[in-house]
Coordinates of C-alpha atoms in Angstrom, one line a residue:
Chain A
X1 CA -8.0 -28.4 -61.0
X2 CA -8.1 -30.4 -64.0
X3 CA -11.5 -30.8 -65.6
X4 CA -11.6 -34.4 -66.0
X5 CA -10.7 -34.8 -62.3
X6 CA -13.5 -32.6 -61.8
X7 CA -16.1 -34.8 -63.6
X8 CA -14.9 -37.9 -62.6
X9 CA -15.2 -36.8 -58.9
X10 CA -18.6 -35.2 -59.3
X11 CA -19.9 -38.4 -61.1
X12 CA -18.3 -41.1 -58.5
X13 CA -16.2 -40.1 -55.8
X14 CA -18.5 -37.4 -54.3
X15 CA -21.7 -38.2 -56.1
X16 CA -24.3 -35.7 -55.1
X17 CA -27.1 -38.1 -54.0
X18 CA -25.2 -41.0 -52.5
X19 CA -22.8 -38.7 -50.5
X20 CA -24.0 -35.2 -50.2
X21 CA -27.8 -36.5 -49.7
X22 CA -28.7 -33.7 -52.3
X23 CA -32.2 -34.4 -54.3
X24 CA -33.4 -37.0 -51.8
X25 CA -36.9 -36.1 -51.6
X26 CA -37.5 -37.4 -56.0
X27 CA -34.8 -40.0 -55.7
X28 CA -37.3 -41.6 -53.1
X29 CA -40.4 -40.7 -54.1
X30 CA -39.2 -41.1 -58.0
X31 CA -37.2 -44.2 -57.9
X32 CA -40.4 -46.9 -58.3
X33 CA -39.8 -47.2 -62.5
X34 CA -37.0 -47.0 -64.1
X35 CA -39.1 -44.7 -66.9
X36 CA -39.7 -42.6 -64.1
X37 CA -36.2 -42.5 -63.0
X38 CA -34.5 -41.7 -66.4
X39 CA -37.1 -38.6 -67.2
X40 CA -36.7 -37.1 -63.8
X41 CA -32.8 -37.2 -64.4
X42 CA -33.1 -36.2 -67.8
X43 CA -35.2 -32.7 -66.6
X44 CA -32.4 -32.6 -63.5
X45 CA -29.4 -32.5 -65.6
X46 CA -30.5 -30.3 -67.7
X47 CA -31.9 -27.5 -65.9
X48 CA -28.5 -28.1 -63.1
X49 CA -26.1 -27.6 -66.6
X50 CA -27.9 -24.2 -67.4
X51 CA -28.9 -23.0 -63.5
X52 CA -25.6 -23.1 -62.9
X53 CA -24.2 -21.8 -66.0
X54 CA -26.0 -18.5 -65.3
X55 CA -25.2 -18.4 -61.8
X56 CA -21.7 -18.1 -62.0
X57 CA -21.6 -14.6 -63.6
X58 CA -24.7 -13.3 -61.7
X59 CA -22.7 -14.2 -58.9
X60 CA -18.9 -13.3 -60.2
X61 CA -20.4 -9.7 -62.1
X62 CA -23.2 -9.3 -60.0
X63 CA -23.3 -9.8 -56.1
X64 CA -19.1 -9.4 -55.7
X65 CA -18.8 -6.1 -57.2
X66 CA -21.4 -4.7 -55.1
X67 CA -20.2 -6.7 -51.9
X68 CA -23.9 -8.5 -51.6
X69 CA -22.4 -11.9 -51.6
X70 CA -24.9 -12.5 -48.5
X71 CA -27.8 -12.3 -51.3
X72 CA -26.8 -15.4 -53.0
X73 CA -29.7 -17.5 -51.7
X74 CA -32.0 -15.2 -52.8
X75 CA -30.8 -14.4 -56.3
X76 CA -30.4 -17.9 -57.1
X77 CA -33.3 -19.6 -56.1
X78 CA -34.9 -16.5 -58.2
X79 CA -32.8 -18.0 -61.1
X80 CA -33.8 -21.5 -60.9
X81 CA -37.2 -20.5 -60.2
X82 CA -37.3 -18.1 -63.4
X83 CA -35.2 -20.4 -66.0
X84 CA -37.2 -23.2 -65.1
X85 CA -40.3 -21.6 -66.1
X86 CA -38.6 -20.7 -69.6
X87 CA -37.3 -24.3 -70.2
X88 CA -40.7 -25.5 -70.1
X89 CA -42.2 -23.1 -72.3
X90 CA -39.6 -23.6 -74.4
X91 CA -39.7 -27.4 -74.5
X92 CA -43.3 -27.3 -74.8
X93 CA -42.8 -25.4 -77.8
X94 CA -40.4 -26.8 -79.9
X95 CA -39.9 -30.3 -78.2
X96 CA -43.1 -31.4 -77.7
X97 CA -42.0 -35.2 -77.1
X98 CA -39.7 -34.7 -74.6
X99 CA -42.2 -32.3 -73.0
X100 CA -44.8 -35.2 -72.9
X101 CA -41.9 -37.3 -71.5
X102 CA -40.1 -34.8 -69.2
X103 CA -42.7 -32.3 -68.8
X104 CA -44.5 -33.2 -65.3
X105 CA -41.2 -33.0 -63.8
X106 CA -40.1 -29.7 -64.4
X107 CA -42.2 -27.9 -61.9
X108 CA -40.8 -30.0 -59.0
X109 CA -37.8 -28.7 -59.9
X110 CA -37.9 -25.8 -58.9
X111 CA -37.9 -27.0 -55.0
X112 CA -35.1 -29.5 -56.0
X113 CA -32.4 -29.0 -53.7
X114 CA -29.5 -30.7 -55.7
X115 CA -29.8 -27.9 -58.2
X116 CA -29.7 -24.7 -55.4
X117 CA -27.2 -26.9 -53.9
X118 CA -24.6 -27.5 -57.0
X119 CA -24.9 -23.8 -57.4
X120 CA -23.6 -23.4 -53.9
X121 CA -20.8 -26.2 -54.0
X122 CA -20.0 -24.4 -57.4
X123 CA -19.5 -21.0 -55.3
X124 CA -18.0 -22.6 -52.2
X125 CA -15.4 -24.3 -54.0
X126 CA -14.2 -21.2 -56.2
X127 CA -14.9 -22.9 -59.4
X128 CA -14.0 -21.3 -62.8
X129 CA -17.0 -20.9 -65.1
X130 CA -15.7 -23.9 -66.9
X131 CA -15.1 -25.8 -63.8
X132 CA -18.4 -25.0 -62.7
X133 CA -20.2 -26.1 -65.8
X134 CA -18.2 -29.7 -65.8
X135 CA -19.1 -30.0 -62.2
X136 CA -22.7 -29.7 -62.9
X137 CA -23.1 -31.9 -65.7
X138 CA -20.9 -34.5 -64.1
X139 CA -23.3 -33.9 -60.6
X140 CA -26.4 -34.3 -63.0
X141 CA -25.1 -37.2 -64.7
X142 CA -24.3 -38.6 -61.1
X143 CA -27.5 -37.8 -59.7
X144 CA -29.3 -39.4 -63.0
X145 CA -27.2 -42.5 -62.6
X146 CA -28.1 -43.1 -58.8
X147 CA -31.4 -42.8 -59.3
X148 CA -31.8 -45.7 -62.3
X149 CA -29.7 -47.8 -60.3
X150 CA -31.9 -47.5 -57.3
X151 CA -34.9 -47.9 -59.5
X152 CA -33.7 -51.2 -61.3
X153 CA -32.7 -52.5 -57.4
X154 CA -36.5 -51.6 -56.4
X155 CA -38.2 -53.1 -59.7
X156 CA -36.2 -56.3 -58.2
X157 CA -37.8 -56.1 -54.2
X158 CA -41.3 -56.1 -55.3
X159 CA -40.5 -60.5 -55.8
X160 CA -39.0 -60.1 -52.0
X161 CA -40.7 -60.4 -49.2
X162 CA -39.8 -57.2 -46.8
X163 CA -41.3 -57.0 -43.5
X164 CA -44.8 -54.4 -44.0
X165 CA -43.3 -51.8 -41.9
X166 CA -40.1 -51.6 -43.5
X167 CA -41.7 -51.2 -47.4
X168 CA -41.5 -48.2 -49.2
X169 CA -38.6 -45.2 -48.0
X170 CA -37.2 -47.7 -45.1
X171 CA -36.3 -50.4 -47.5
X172 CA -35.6 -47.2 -49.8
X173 CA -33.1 -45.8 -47.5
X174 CA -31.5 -48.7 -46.4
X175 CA -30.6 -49.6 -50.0
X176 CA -29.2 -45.8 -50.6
X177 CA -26.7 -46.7 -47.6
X178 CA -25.1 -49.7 -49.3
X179 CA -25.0 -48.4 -52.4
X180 CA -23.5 -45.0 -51.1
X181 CA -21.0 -47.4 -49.3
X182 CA -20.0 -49.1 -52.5
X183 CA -19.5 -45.7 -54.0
X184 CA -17.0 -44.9 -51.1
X185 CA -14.6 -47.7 -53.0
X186 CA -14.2 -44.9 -55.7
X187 CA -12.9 -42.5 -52.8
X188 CA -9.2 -43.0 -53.4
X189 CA -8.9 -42.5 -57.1
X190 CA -10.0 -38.8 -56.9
X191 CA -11.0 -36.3 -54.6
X192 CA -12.7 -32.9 -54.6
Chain B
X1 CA -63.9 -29.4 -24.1
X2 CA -61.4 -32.2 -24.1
X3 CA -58.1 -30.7 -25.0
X4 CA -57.7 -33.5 -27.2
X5 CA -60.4 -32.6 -29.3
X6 CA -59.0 -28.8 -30.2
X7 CA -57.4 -28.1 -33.3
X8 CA -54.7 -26.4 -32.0
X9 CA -53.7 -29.5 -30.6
X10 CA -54.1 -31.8 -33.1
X11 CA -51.8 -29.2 -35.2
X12 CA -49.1 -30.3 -32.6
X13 CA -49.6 -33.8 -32.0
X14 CA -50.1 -34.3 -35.7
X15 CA -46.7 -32.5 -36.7
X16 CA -44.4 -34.2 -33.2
X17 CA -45.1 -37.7 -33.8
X18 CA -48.8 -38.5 -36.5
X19 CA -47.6 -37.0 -39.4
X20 CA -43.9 -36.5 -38.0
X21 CA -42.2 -34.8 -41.0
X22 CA -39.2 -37.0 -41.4
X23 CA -40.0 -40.4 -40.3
X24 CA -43.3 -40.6 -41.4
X25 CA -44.0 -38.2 -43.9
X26 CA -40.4 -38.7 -45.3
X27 CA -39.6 -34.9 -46.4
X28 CA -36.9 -32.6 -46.4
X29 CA -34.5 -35.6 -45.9
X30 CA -31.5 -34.0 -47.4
X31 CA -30.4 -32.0 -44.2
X32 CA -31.7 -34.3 -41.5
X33 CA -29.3 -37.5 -43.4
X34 CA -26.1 -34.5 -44.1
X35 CA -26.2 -32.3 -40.4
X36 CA -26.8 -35.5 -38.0
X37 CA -23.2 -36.8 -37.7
X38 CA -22.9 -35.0 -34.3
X39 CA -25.7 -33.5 -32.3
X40 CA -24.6 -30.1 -31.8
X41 CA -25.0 -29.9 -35.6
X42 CA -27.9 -31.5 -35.6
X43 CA -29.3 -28.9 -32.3
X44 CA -28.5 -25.9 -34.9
X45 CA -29.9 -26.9 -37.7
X46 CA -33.4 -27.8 -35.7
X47 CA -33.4 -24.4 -34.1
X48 CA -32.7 -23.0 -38.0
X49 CA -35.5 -24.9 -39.6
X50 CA -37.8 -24.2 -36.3
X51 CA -37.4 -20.5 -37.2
X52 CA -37.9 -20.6 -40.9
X53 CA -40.7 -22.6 -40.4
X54 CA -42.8 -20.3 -38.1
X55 CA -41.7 -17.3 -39.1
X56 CA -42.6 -18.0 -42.7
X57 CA -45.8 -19.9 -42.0
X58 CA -47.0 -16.9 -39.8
X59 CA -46.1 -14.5 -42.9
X60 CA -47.9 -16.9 -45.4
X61 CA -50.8 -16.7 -43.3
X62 CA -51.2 -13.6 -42.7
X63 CA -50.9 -12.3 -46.4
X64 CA -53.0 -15.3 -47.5
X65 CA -55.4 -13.6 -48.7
X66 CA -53.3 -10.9 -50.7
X67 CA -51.0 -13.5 -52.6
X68 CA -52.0 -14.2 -56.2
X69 CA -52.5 -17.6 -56.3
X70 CA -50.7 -18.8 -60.3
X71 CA -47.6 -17.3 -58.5
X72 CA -47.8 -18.1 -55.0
X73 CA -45.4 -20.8 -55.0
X74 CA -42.5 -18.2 -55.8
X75 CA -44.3 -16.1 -53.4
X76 CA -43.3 -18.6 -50.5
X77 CA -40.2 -19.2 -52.1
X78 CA -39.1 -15.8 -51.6
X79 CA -40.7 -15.4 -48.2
X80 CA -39.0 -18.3 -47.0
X81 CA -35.3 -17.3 -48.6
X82 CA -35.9 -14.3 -46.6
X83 CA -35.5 -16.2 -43.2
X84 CA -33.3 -18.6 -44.6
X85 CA -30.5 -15.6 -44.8
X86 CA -31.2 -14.4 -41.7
X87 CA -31.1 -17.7 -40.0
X88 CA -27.2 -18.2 -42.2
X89 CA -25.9 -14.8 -41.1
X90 CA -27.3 -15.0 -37.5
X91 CA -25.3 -18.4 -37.4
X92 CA -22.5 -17.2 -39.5
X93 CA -21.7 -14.3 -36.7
X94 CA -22.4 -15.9 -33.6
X95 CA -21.4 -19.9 -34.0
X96 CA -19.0 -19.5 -37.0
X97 CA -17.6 -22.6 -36.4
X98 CA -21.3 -24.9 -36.4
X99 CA -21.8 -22.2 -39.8
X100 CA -18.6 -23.7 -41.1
X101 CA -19.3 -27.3 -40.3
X102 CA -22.7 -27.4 -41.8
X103 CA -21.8 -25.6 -45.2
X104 CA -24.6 -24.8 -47.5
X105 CA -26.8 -27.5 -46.0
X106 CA -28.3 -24.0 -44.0
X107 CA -28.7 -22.3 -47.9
X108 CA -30.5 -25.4 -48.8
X109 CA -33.1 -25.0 -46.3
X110 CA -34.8 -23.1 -48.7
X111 CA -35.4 -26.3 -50.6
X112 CA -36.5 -28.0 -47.8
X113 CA -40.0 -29.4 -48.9
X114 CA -41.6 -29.7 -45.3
X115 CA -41.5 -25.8 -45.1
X116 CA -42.8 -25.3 -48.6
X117 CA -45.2 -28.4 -48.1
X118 CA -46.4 -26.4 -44.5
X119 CA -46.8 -22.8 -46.4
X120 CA -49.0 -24.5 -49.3
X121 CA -51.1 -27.2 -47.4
X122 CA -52.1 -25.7 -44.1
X123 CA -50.6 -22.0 -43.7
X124 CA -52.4 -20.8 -47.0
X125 CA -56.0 -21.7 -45.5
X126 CA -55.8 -21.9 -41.9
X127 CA -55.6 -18.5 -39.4
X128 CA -52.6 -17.2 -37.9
X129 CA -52.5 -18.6 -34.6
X130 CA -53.2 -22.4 -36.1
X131 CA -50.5 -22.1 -38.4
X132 CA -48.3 -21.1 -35.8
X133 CA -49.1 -23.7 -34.5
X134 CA -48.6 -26.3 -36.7
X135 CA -44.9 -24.8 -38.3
X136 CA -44.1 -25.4 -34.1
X137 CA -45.5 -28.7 -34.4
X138 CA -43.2 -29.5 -37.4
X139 CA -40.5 -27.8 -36.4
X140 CA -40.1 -29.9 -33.2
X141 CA -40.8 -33.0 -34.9
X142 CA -38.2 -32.5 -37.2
X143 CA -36.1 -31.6 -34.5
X144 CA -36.8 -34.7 -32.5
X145 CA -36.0 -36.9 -35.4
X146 CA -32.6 -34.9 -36.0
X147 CA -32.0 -35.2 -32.2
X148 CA -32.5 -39.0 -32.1
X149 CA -30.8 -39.8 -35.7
X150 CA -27.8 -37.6 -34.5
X151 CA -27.7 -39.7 -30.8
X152 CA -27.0 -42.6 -32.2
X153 CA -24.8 -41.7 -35.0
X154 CA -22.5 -39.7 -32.5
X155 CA -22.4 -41.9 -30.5
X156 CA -21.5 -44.9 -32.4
X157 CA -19.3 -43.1 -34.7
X158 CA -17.5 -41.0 -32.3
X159 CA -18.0 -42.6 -29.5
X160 CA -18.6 -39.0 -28.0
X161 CA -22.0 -37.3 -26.8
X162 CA -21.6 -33.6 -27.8
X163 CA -18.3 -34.0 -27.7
X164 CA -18.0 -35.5 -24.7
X165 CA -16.2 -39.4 -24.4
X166 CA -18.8 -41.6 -23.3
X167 CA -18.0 -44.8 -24.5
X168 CA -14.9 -45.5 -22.5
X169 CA -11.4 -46.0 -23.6
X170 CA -11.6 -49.6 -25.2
X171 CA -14.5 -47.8 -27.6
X172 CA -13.3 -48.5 -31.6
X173 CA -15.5 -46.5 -33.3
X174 CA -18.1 -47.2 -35.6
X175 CA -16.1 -45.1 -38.5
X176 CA -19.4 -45.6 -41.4
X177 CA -21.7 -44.1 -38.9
X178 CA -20.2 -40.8 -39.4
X179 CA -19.7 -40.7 -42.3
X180 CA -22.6 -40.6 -45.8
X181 CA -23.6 -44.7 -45.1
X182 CA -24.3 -44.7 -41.7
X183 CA -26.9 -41.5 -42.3
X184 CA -28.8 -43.7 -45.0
X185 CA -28.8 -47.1 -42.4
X186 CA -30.0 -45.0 -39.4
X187 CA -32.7 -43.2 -40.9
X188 CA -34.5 -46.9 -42.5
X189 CA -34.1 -48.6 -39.4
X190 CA -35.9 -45.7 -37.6
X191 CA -38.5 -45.3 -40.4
X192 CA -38.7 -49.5 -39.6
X193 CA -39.3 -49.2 -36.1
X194 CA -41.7 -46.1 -35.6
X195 CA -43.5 -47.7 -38.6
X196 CA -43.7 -51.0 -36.7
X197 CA -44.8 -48.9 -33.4
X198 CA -47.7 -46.9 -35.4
X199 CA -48.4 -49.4 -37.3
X200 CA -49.0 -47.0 -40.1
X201 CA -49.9 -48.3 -43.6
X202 CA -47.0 -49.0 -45.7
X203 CA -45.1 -46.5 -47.9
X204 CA -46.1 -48.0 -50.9
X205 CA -48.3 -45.1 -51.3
X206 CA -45.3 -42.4 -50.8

């Protein structure tokens, strides 16, 4: 498939927040600032680009040769758990900025489940490692985008007057729905 | 003693409807928005989660005391992978359709916080038997939220009750209920109404 169909589809047509519900849990609980927002999609792009980028040969030189496909899961949640240990000592070594910016978000990570799950659309799908790599920064990059959007629309609410009950992740979700139905206008110009 | 008072059933009553882990709590949202288009998906993936989350609570608890604790978060991470692949193969062999329908949303349990939330808040300090409890007191209030999301959105977007015509033949259906949308709408105006019922303080603090 060609790459650029790739990237588009993973940043619009089948963006992984607004249509595969992947990352839900921080794109709630996250989306109050849009500060917030941007560090926490910063951190997620990142560590998605470089989970996924070693999960492809662990899984290609790896598990197939030995016919242990069935110990995906396993070996890469160990993966993401391990590398994103190392990108925060790393960062807080030699970036110590962004680590003051980006650092509280790193270990949440790890329990993150638009990064496991790229891994597995990325194996599910066949991917080549290059594939694989543009679908995860384009997922990343989609994920990031939803997330400020949904921030901006929430700085907006707090001059609204929403019901009491209906504050906070109903008003939340509600939002996600229309704005995962506007995305579905992208659905004809490319699939995956 | 009033059985009200016990803690074994507060541990249930808190985790069916008090602190129910999707409605109220808002957790581990990803699968109960992707599995609920039709409720025998939604059925399988409540029995799945049920298992992970007893099974690994019980084992949680009962090496509590052995698990160093700067690590113990990859601890339950593993632990709960464990199940996770039994739970995928067990499906995988005997419903390979349902497996094939649900996709890697049963690999992402693993990421799903109300299990990992359940392992480091109550089943790392509480005996066995309580936190058996309680992972069966989440486990079927997640699966009575999957249950009613996925009534609704079958329903109205199939016009079918698993997979049964119940609508009639003039039915048109609802098409953006089955599809990502109709997932997002469902699940506010339920978190709008049980909130209303409750009447439990606003999410602001979530």
């Amino acid at each position: 498939m060609n790459l650029f169909t790739i990237l588009f589809a993973s940043l619009f047509t089948s963006n992984i927040a607004l249509s595969y519900f992947l990352g839900m849990c921080p794109f709630i609980a996250l989306s109050r600032d849009i500060r917030t927002a941007w560090g926490m999609g910063c951190a997620v792009t990142f560590v998605m680009a470089v989970t996924a980028a070693i999960n492809w040969p662990v899984y290609h030189f790896l598990l197939v040769p030995f016919h242990i496909e069935y110990m995906q899961y396993l070996s890469f949640i160990l993966v993401i758990a391990v590398s994103v240990q190392i990108v925060e000592i790393i960062v807080e070594r030699f970036f110590p900025v962004l680590y003051v910016n980006m650092g509280v978000f790193l270990p949440l990570i790890t329990v993150n489940c638009a990064i496991l799950g790229i891994s597995l659309f990325m194996i599910l799908r066949d991917y080549s490692f290059i594939e694989g790599v543009f679908y995860s920064i384009g997922g990343g990059v989609g994920w990031t985008m939803a997330i400020i959007a949904m921030a901006g629309l929430r700085s907006k609410l707090t001059f609204s007057n929403i019901p009491e009950p209906l504050k906070g992740p109903g008003i939340t979700m509600i939002i996600a729905g229309i704005m995962s139905l506007a995305f579905m206008g992208f659905a004809g110009i490319a699939g995956l | 003693m009033n059985i009200k008072q016990t803690n074994g059933y507060k541990a249930i009553a808190d985790g069916i409807w008090f602190k129910n882990p999707t409605f109220v709590m808002v957790l581990g949202i990803c699968s109960t928005l992707a599995v609920t288009n039709r409720v025998a998906n939604g059925i399988a993936m409540s029995l799945a989660v049920l298992f992970v989350t007893v099974f690994s609570s019980v084992t949680v608890s009962l090496i509590r005391k052995i698990i160093p604790h700067r690590i113990r978060m990859a601890v339950y991470t593993v632990i709960i992978a464990t199940y996770v692949v039994i739970a995928d193969r067990y499906l995988k062999a005997y419903w390979p359709d349902l497996s094939q329908q649900m996709g890697p949303y049963v690999a992402l349990i693993i990421t799903n916080c109300i299990i990992m939330g359940r392992a480091e808040s109550y089943a790392s300090n509480n005996n066995t038997w309580l936190s058996f409890l309680d992972a069966l007191g989440v486990g079927f209030g997640y699966a009575f939220s999957l249950l009613v999301i996925s009534v609704v959105r079958e329903i109205l977007g199939f016009g079918t009750l698993m997979g049964y015509h119940v609508m009639g033949q003039n039915w048109t259906p609802w098409l953006v209920m089955a599809m990502p949308p109709g997932a997002f709408i469902v699940l506010g105006t339920y978190i709008w109404i049980l909130r209303s019922i409750t009447k439990h303080p606003s999410g602001e603090n979530l």
